[in-house]
């Protein structure tokens, strides 16, 4: 997951890290709420395949009242962990076939607007 204001270079960084072109649509500064957009990819490097799920946080920090920007992200994270926990608590759990959608890393981009 990459979190930061629109135009910070989140998509560019991920494209550079994984040497691939992502199919995320550009975001405008006119979103009234934060939208989470998820895409799944399979990356192969040196014969090793890795499933990569990227979550784009469109509209994060673009509102005048930024208090609710993080709430959408926190709710999403909690829902993914709760989903995994419910599967793990089952008597006949099928974690081998379960689509694990938990977030394992989050890059937070800080806007460089300081006055030094």
JSON list of C-alpha atoms in Angstrom, two decimals:
[
{"chain": "A", "resi": 1, "resn": "UNK", "atom": "CA", "xyz": [0.00, 0.00, 0.00]},
{"chain": "A", "resi": 2, "resn": "UNK", "atom": "CA", "xyz": [1.21, 3.48, -0.88]},
{"chain": "A", "resi": 3, "resn": "UNK", "atom": "CA", "xyz": [-0.35, 6.40, 0.96]},
{"chain": "A", "resi": 4, "resn": "UNK", "atom": "CA", "xyz": [0.20, 10.05, 0.11]},
{"chain": "A", "resi": 5, "resn": "UNK", "atom": "CA", "xyz": [-1.28, 13.09, -1.53]},
{"chain": "A", "resi": 6, "resn": "UNK", "atom": "CA", "xyz": [-2.04, 13.16, -5.25]},
{"chain": "A", "resi": 7, "resn": "UNK", "atom": "CA", "xyz": [1.02, 13.86, -7.39]},
{"chain": "A", "resi": 8, "resn": "UNK", "atom": "CA", "xyz": [3.64, 12.68, -4.88]},
{"chain": "A", "resi": 9, "resn": "UNK", "atom": "CA", "xyz": [5.08, 10.00, -7.21]},
{"chain": "A", "resi": 10, "resn": "UNK", "atom": "CA", "xyz": [3.69, 6.88, -5.57]},
{"chain": "A", "resi": 11, "resn": "UNK", "atom": "CA", "xyz": [2.95, 5.10, -8.85]},
{"chain": "A", "resi": 12, "resn": "UNK", "atom": "CA", "xyz": [6.29, 6.17, -10.33]},
{"chain": "A", "resi": 13, "resn": "UNK", "atom": "CA", "xyz": [8.18, 4.73, -7.35]},
{"chain": "A", "resi": 14, "resn": "UNK", "atom": "CA", "xyz": [6.38, 1.38, -7.55]},
{"chain": "A", "resi": 15, "resn": "UNK", "atom": "CA", "xyz": [6.92, 1.19, -11.31]},
{"chain": "A", "resi": 16, "resn": "UNK", "atom": "CA", "xyz": [10.64, 1.81, -10.76]},
{"chain": "A", "resi": 17, "resn": "UNK", "atom": "CA", "xyz": [10.92, -0.71, -7.90]},
{"chain": "A", "resi": 18, "resn": "UNK", "atom": "CA", "xyz": [9.32, -3.54, -9.85]},
{"chain": "A", "resi": 19, "resn": "UNK", "atom": "CA", "xyz": [10.38, -2.46, -13.35]},
{"chain": "A", "resi": 20, "resn": "UNK", "atom": "CA", "xyz": [6.83, -2.66, -14.69]},
{"chain": "A", "resi": 21, "resn": "UNK", "atom": "CA", "xyz": [4.10, -0.40, -16.00]},
{"chain": "A", "resi": 22, "resn": "UNK", "atom": "CA", "xyz": [1.06, -0.17, -13.74]},
{"chain": "A", "resi": 23, "resn": "UNK", "atom": "CA", "xyz": [-2.45, 0.33, -15.06]},
{"chain": "A", "resi": 24, "resn": "UNK", "atom": "CA", "xyz": [-3.62, 2.81, -12.43]},
{"chain": "A", "resi": 25, "resn": "UNK", "atom": "CA", "xyz": [-5.70, 5.69, -13.73]},
{"chain": "A", "resi": 26, "resn": "UNK", "atom": "CA", "xyz": [-4.36, 9.17, -12.93]},
{"chain": "A", "resi": 27, "resn": "UNK", "atom": "CA", "xyz": [-6.15, 10.87, -10.04]},
{"chain": "A", "resi": 28, "resn": "UNK", "atom": "CA", "xyz": [-7.38, 14.42, -9.91]},
{"chain": "A", "resi": 29, "resn": "UNK", "atom": "CA", "xyz": [-7.37, 16.70, -6.88]},
{"chain": "A", "resi": 30, "resn": "UNK", "atom": "CA", "xyz": [-11.15, 16.91, -7.09]},
{"chain": "A", "resi": 31, "resn": "UNK", "atom": "CA", "xyz": [-12.06, 13.69, -5.24]},
{"chain": "A", "resi": 32, "resn": "UNK", "atom": "CA", "xyz": [-14.29, 14.42, -2.26]},
{"chain": "A", "resi": 33, "resn": "UNK", "atom": "CA", "xyz": [-13.36, 11.23, -0.41]},
{"chain": "A", "resi": 34, "resn": "UNK", "atom": "CA", "xyz": [-10.54, 8.70, -0.35]},
{"chain": "A", "resi": 35, "resn": "UNK", "atom": "CA", "xyz": [-11.01, 5.81, -2.78]},
{"chain": "A", "resi": 36, "resn": "UNK", "atom": "CA", "xyz": [-9.05, 2.59, -2.42]},
{"chain": "A", "resi": 37, "resn": "UNK", "atom": "CA", "xyz": [-8.26, 0.92, -5.73]},
{"chain": "A", "resi": 38, "resn": "UNK", "atom": "CA", "xyz": [-6.72, -2.54, -5.65]},
{"chain": "A", "resi": 39, "resn": "UNK", "atom": "CA", "xyz": [-4.81, -4.27, -8.44]},
{"chain": "A", "resi": 40, "resn": "UNK", "atom": "CA", "xyz": [-3.13, -7.69, -8.40]},
{"chain": "A", "resi": 41, "resn": "UNK", "atom": "CA", "xyz": [0.03, -8.50, -10.33]},
{"chain": "A", "resi": 42, "resn": "UNK", "atom": "CA", "xyz": [2.40, -11.43, -10.62]},
{"chain": "A", "resi": 43, "resn": "UNK", "atom": "CA", "xyz": [6.05, -10.41, -10.69]},
{"chain": "A", "resi": 44, "resn": "UNK", "atom": "CA", "xyz": [8.81, -12.81, -11.76]},
{"chain": "A", "resi": 45, "resn": "UNK", "atom": "CA", "xyz": [12.46, -12.16, -10.99]},
{"chain": "A", "resi": 46, "resn": "UNK", "atom": "CA", "xyz": [15.22, -14.73, -11.31]},
{"chain": "A", "resi": 47, "resn": "UNK", "atom": "CA", "xyz": [12.76, -17.59, -11.68]},
{"chain": "A", "resi": 48, "resn": "UNK", "atom": "CA", "xyz": [10.87, -16.63, -8.52]},
{"chain": "A", "resi": 49, "resn": "UNK", "atom": "CA", "xyz": [7.23, -15.62, -8.87]},
{"chain": "A", "resi": 50, "resn": "UNK", "atom": "CA", "xyz": [5.66, -13.28, -6.35]},
{"chain": "A", "resi": 51, "resn": "UNK", "atom": "CA", "xyz": [2.02, -12.25, -6.11]},
{"chain": "A", "resi": 52, "resn": "UNK", "atom": "CA", "xyz": [1.85, -8.51, -5.62]},
{"chain": "A", "resi": 53, "resn": "UNK", "atom": "CA", "xyz": [-1.30, -6.68, -4.60]},
{"chain": "A", "resi": 54, "resn": "UNK", "atom": "CA", "xyz": [-1.11, -2.90, -4.74]},
{"chain": "A", "resi": 55, "resn": "UNK", "atom": "CA", "xyz": [-3.61, -0.61, -3.09]},
{"chain": "A", "resi": 56, "resn": "UNK", "atom": "CA", "xyz": [-3.83, 2.93, -4.42]},
{"chain": "A", "resi": 57, "resn": "UNK", "atom": "CA", "xyz": [-5.21, 5.57, -2.05]},
{"chain": "A", "resi": 58, "resn": "UNK", "atom": "CA", "xyz": [-6.77, 8.00, -4.52]},
{"chain": "A", "resi": 59, "resn": "UNK", "atom": "CA", "xyz": [-7.73, 11.34, -3.00]},
{"chain": "A", "resi": 60, "resn": "UNK", "atom": "CA", "xyz": [-5.81, 10.90, 0.26]},
{"chain": "A", "resi": 61, "resn": "UNK", "atom": "CA", "xyz": [-5.08, 14.29, 1.84]},
{"chain": "A", "resi": 62, "resn": "UNK", "atom": "CA", "xyz": [-6.74, 16.25, -0.96]},
{"chain": "A", "resi": 63, "resn": "UNK", "atom": "CA", "xyz": [-9.73, 17.42, 1.11]},
{"chain": "A", "resi": 64, "resn": "UNK", "atom": "CA", "xyz": [-9.85, 20.55, 3.25]},
{"chain": "A", "resi": 65, "resn": "UNK", "atom": "CA", "xyz": [-10.79, 18.47, 6.31]},
{"chain": "A", "resi": 66, "resn": "UNK", "atom": "CA", "xyz": [-8.11, 15.78, 6.39]},
{"chain": "A", "resi": 67, "resn": "UNK", "atom": "CA", "xyz": [-9.42, 14.10, 9.58]},
{"chain": "A", "resi": 68, "resn": "UNK", "atom": "CA", "xyz": [-11.41, 11.48, 7.68]},
{"chain": "A", "resi": 69, "resn": "UNK", "atom": "CA", "xyz": [-8.74, 10.72, 5.05]},
{"chain": "A", "resi": 70, "resn": "UNK", "atom": "CA", "xyz": [-7.06, 8.09, 7.22]},
{"chain": "A", "resi": 71, "resn": "UNK", "atom": "CA", "xyz": [-10.34, 6.55, 8.47]},
{"chain": "A", "resi": 72, "resn": "UNK", "atom": "CA", "xyz": [-11.05, 4.88, 5.11]},
{"chain": "A", "resi": 73, "resn": "UNK", "atom": "CA", "xyz": [-7.57, 3.33, 5.10]},
{"chain": "A", "resi": 74, "resn": "UNK", "atom": "CA", "xyz": [-7.74, 2.16, 8.72]},
{"chain": "A", "resi": 75, "resn": "UNK", "atom": "CA", "xyz": [-11.17, 0.59, 8.13]},
{"chain": "A", "resi": 76, "resn": "UNK", "atom": "CA", "xyz": [-9.81, -1.25, 5.07]},
{"chain": "A", "resi": 77, "resn": "UNK", "atom": "CA", "xyz": [-6.78, -2.57, 6.98]},
{"chain": "A", "resi": 78, "resn": "UNK", "atom": "CA", "xyz": [-8.92, -3.76, 9.88]},
{"chain": "A", "resi": 79, "resn": "UNK", "atom": "CA", "xyz": [-11.40, -5.45, 7.52]},
{"chain": "A", "resi": 80, "resn": "UNK", "atom": "CA", "xyz": [-8.61, -7.41, 5.80]},
{"chain": "A", "resi": 81, "resn": "UNK", "atom": "CA", "xyz": [-7.19, -8.65, 9.11]},
{"chain": "A", "resi": 82, "resn": "UNK", "atom": "CA", "xyz": [-10.69, -9.53, 10.36]},
{"chain": "A", "resi": 83, "resn": "UNK", "atom": "CA", "xyz": [-11.38, -11.48, 7.16]},
{"chain": "A", "resi": 84, "resn": "UNK", "atom": "CA", "xyz": [-8.19, -13.51, 7.63]},
{"chain": "A", "resi": 85, "resn": "UNK", "atom": "CA", "xyz": [-8.92, -14.08, 11.33]},
{"chain": "A", "resi": 86, "resn": "UNK", "atom": "CA", "xyz": [-12.42, -15.40, 10.58]},
{"chain": "A", "resi": 87, "resn": "UNK", "atom": "CA", "xyz": [-10.95, -17.90, 8.11]},
{"chain": "A", "resi": 88, "resn": "UNK", "atom": "CA", "xyz": [-8.28, -18.93, 10.62]},
{"chain": "A", "resi": 89, "resn": "UNK", "atom": "CA", "xyz": [-10.87, -19.52, 13.36]},
{"chain": "A", "resi": 90, "resn": "UNK", "atom": "CA", "xyz": [-12.88, -21.99, 11.28]},
{"chain": "A", "resi": 91, "resn": "UNK", "atom": "CA", "xyz": [-12.74, -25.64, 12.29]},
{"chain": "A", "resi": 92, "resn": "UNK", "atom": "CA", "xyz": [-12.15, -26.63, 8.66]},
{"chain": "A", "resi": 93, "resn": "UNK", "atom": "CA", "xyz": [-10.04, -23.74, 7.49]},
{"chain": "A", "resi": 94, "resn": "UNK", "atom": "CA", "xyz": [-8.64, -23.64, 3.99]},
{"chain": "A", "resi": 95, "resn": "UNK", "atom": "CA", "xyz": [-5.78, -21.16, 4.35]},
{"chain": "A", "resi": 96, "resn": "UNK", "atom": "CA", "xyz": [-3.85, -22.87, 1.55]},
{"chain": "A", "resi": 97, "resn": "UNK", "atom": "CA", "xyz": [-6.52, -21.72, -0.92]},
{"chain": "A", "resi": 98, "resn": "UNK", "atom": "CA", "xyz": [-7.50, -18.52, 0.89]},
{"chain": "A", "resi": 99, "resn": "UNK", "atom": "CA", "xyz": [-6.86, -15.26, -0.97]},
{"chain": "A", "resi": 100, "resn": "UNK", "atom": "CA", "xyz": [-4.83, -13.39, 1.65]},
{"chain": "A", "resi": 101, "resn": "UNK", "atom": "CA", "xyz": [-5.58, -9.71, 1.12]},
{"chain": "A", "resi": 102, "resn": "UNK", "atom": "CA", "xyz": [-3.84, -8.38, 4.24]},
{"chain": "A", "resi": 103, "resn": "UNK", "atom": "CA", "xyz": [-1.47, -5.46, 3.79]},
{"chain": "A", "resi": 104, "resn": "UNK", "atom": "CA", "xyz": [2.12, -6.42, 4.62]},
{"chain": "A", "resi": 105, "resn": "UNK", "atom": "CA", "xyz": [3.83, -3.09, 3.90]},
{"chain": "A", "resi": 106, "resn": "UNK", "atom": "CA", "xyz": [2.74, 0.52, 3.66]},
{"chain": "A", "resi": 107, "resn": "UNK", "atom": "CA", "xyz": [4.81, 3.33, 2.19]},
{"chain": "A", "resi": 108, "resn": "UNK", "atom": "CA", "xyz": [3.71, 6.73, 3.51]},
{"chain": "A", "resi": 109, "resn": "UNK", "atom": "CA", "xyz": [4.70, 9.70, 1.36]},
{"chain": "A", "resi": 110, "resn": "UNK", "atom": "CA", "xyz": [5.15, 13.00, 3.22]},
{"chain": "A", "resi": 111, "resn": "UNK", "atom": "CA", "xyz": [4.52, 16.17, 1.25]},
{"chain": "A", "resi": 112, "resn": "UNK", "atom": "CA", "xyz": [7.65, 18.37, 1.04]},
{"chain": "A", "resi": 113, "resn": "UNK", "atom": "CA", "xyz": [5.96, 21.64, 1.99]},
{"chain": "A", "resi": 114, "resn": "UNK", "atom": "CA", "xyz": [8.17, 22.63, 4.92]},
{"chain": "A", "resi": 115, "resn": "UNK", "atom": "CA", "xyz": [9.84, 26.01, 5.21]},
{"chain": "A", "resi": 116, "resn": "UNK", "atom": "CA", "xyz": [13.29, 24.64, 6.15]}
]
